[in-house]
Amino acid sequence: MAASMSFALLLCLFFLGGFPFADSYYIAYNTTPQIVPDKINVHLVAHSHDDVGWLKTIDQYYVGSNNSIQGACVQNVLDSVVSALLADKNRRFIYVEQAFFQRWWRQQSDAIKKIVRGLVDSGQLEFINGGMCMHDEASTLYIDMIDQTTLGHRFIEHEFGQIPRIGWQIDPFGHSAVQAYLLSSEVGFDALFFSRIDYQDRIKRKGLKSLEVVWRGSQTFGSTSDVFTGIFPENYEPPSGFYYEVNDDSPIIQDDSNLFDYNVEQRVNEFVAAALFQANITRTNHIMWTMGTDFKYQYANSWFRQLDKFIHYVNLDGRVNALYSTPSIYTDAKHATKESWPLKTEDFFPYADRKNAYWTGYFTSRPTFKGYVRAMSGYYLAARQLEFLRGRINSRPTTDTLADALAIAQHHDAVTGTEKQHVADDYSKRLSIGYAEAEELVSSSFACLTESTSSTKCEALSPSFKQCPLLNITYCPLSEMELSEGKDLVVLVYNPLGWNREDIIRIPVSTASVIVRNCKGQFVDSQVLPILNVSQEIRKLHAKAYLGHSAGIDPKFWLAFPVSVPPLGFNTYIISVGGNAVAGRPVMSKVYESHNNVVVGQGNLKLVFNEGSLSRYVNSRDSINAAMDLSYVYYSGDDGSGTDYQASGAYVFRPNGTYPIEQRKQKSLTIMQGPIVEEVYQEINQWIHQITRLYRGKEHAEIEFIIGPIPVDDNVGKEVATRINSNVRSDRTFYTDSNGRDFIKRVRDYRSDWDLEVNQPIAGNYYPINLGMYLSDNTTEFSVLVDRSVGGSSISDGQIELMLHRRLLHDDGRGVAEALNETLCINKKCSGLIVAGKFYFRIDPFGNGAKWRRSQGQELYSPLLLAFTEQNGDDWAKSRVTTFTAMDASYSLPENVALITLQALEDGSVLLRLAHLYEAGEDKDLSVMARVDLTKLFPDKKIEKIVETNLSANQQRSEMERKRLVWKVASSPDETRPQPPLRGRPVDPLKLVIELGPMEIRTFLVNFSFVSVL
């Protein structure tokens, strides 16, 4: 009360000090920033959270069109903010999404660019996070997270000479360990801030003042991976009552005493009360207010005018101190307090924002789009390699368009499947356009690399190779065509991995009378399998949808044959008409039907089927003979009509009953057997089909599933999952990957940070799967790998469950305002979406499973790339290079190392990234230091300069390590001092050997003497 009276007296003196009380007057608001040591400092962070697609497409958001859906125009935000910052040098603003900023930047005059550079240099405008988008952390692969961040960071460094210091992941729906240690610490961020954590976790953290922590996301790297992490008390918006976009209803400060509704004292009191409330749940005397939310500051003065007033009057009041700030300033202030912070390990999944509302459905939502993103990611990796090998030519097709489309697709309302349908279509369209340009680049690169003459003539080549992006629907015109006498089909097989690869490829053909030869003219074993009716139907339907016309004459067979491809290179195979010759002709598969006592597999691995279903898994090499079954269930999606209005939707998984999907008992299995591959086809019901495959030389099973259209005639949405049951005694424990890198221990119905109140025993135990998951006991490991992001769990001991498809009829109330009911429409006739995909499983002795998970995981992400051309007679083989490796012929990368980036940049330098694939202690032989000899990786190229950088390649690593803040952690009594992690030493420029410790990713900018950019 006394404070209020003194404040009123001070205001009275202020008004009487030279100004007539009854007249209007100019007030010079004092916004000079300062930190006051003995007061609560309220850091006002002006920001706009701009989704690069959600309810509208990215371009609609940028230009401000389609406002019947949402009134949002990012162009206005940036125009307005620049003008508002120029009005007061103390004002500050942060900006995140480079996909928008780059659109805006390209349209600005040199004069405006000069002004903006001045704002950036002064710190008034600060780039935070700095990626092309604010990527998701559940449905993204670590390589894509790195790529999109690098794209934004290098632009900022090139245009402004600035290095983003802070991670700002304020809206993704849960947070991964990889985001903490890899996309924060290894990027060089001093802090990471976000909003969304489980509601139960938030309640406990408020009580313990542990919303701000040191997050140690990596067991391998320990404290060297620590990052200061701030969790907002509620959300990423201002406190209630402090919103100031045009037409917002929060009370403004009305400080003209000559007008009605004067309220300075009232608003200051409300500001102070809100600040003290937050201070009571926050350590130290610094708190952050996020002054903005989605697509705000379209008229920036409506915000800054009020913030100017609040800073001025609150600081006159004196109870707390307010200042314009940024997360960087706030982080430095926190660090200066020398506080010891609580330690957080593992991750922040799954996320529920209230009871019965687990955001675990989006782990699977839009499964075909998730599959498309993953396929394009692997293709982009290979295309960049080929662009490097050919030599980047900036004036010709490049990988840049695909890079931009993939970057945008990592957005937390893109690959997640939580956008409106027309926005999902826009993301897919961008990927398709990017692929088309990259495909042209890849084809011309192959034409160049197969030239037997000097590569300097490559520029004049026209691409002669074609690819088959629709092989997943059994459509490949080049392999299907009828070959005439004297004309052969050349299949070029490219291997983007760093080690030699033995694999089986399958292509559709029109006749079984073909012969396969290798590049030396030797016969290659092959097998033909009849194409199933279900595959033919998918081909007819989807080819017409994609092409706009029918696919033509249907091929009759799959041709399967083994290939051997050198690392970072290719081999070629020739397919010709067999005629009447017997030698070299493929083996026709033995096809029969049965129901019981079916055994498939020729090598160590065999699968046994009884009563129409999988019953046993046998591996003679490892002496494994285990009961196993695979089944399907669906969860009926809650419609939100009960006492709790929460429905199952694009974000939220809320099952309302579990229903086993019974296999048609009268249907026999269809078995195809031969020397290369054996298959078992099962028609589970009319809308679920499954093919189990065992390949020669492989000791894992491949499961191809075809699901859809999911029937909803009963007005019930359905979420379809597969369950694989084993006899592993897993004791409620299972392990899931974090963005394809580390595996994290999960325990059913348990959280390490708080005592979990279980209200959703299924949805609350679902986790994101990008690489795979596994179970173990003291004798066995049971592993499953996936071909795209899915949700998964272990609802019962010994069981792995994967959600494969979702079709729902109600919106879940999280803003998208649209049911997740995807359809395919042809000639105005629409039916539910069909999903075709694969997963893989294997059982190993305890301690031996990691090698398969890691090596097979790399092969799934980077499949062999096929390209086709024709030859007349043997002219092509005689005049072309038929086998090639970019590496020394006797060299391959260590089997625990992956080449994840090899990219020719516009300035002539080359971006090189190498990743160790294993965690510390994960494998007794491979969780060790690895070494890569660059002289053998690039034997024909002279390295003039090599510089190690941070992960996003915008600063030297040594400089990043010198600048990064080190945070004190509050230790527990039983904490032991960990061993320092094993890391590679700096690269000796004379020896050119790169060392990598477990889980280490090292990034380099390399200059070769041969590289030219035209």
GROMACS .gro file of N, CA and C in nm, residues 250 417 445 609 635:
model
   15
  250SER      N    1  -0.632  -0.695  -2.443
  250SER     CA    2  -0.563  -0.661  -2.319
  250SER      C    3  -0.565  -0.509  -2.298
  417GLY      N    4   0.263  -3.413  -3.966
  417GLY     CA    5   0.129  -3.446  -4.014
  417GLY      C    6   0.019  -3.369  -3.946
  445SER      N    7   2.499  -3.654  -6.379
  445SER     CA    8   2.620  -3.698  -6.309
  445SER      C    9   2.658  -3.839  -6.350
  609PHE      N   10   0.549  -7.083  -4.017
  609PHE     CA   11   0.411  -7.035  -4.015
  609PHE      C   12   0.319  -7.153  -3.988
  635TYR      N   13  -0.722  -4.931  -3.287
  635TYR     CA   14  -0.781  -4.855  -3.178
  635TYR      C   15  -0.891  -4.767  -3.235
   0.00000   0.00000   0.00000
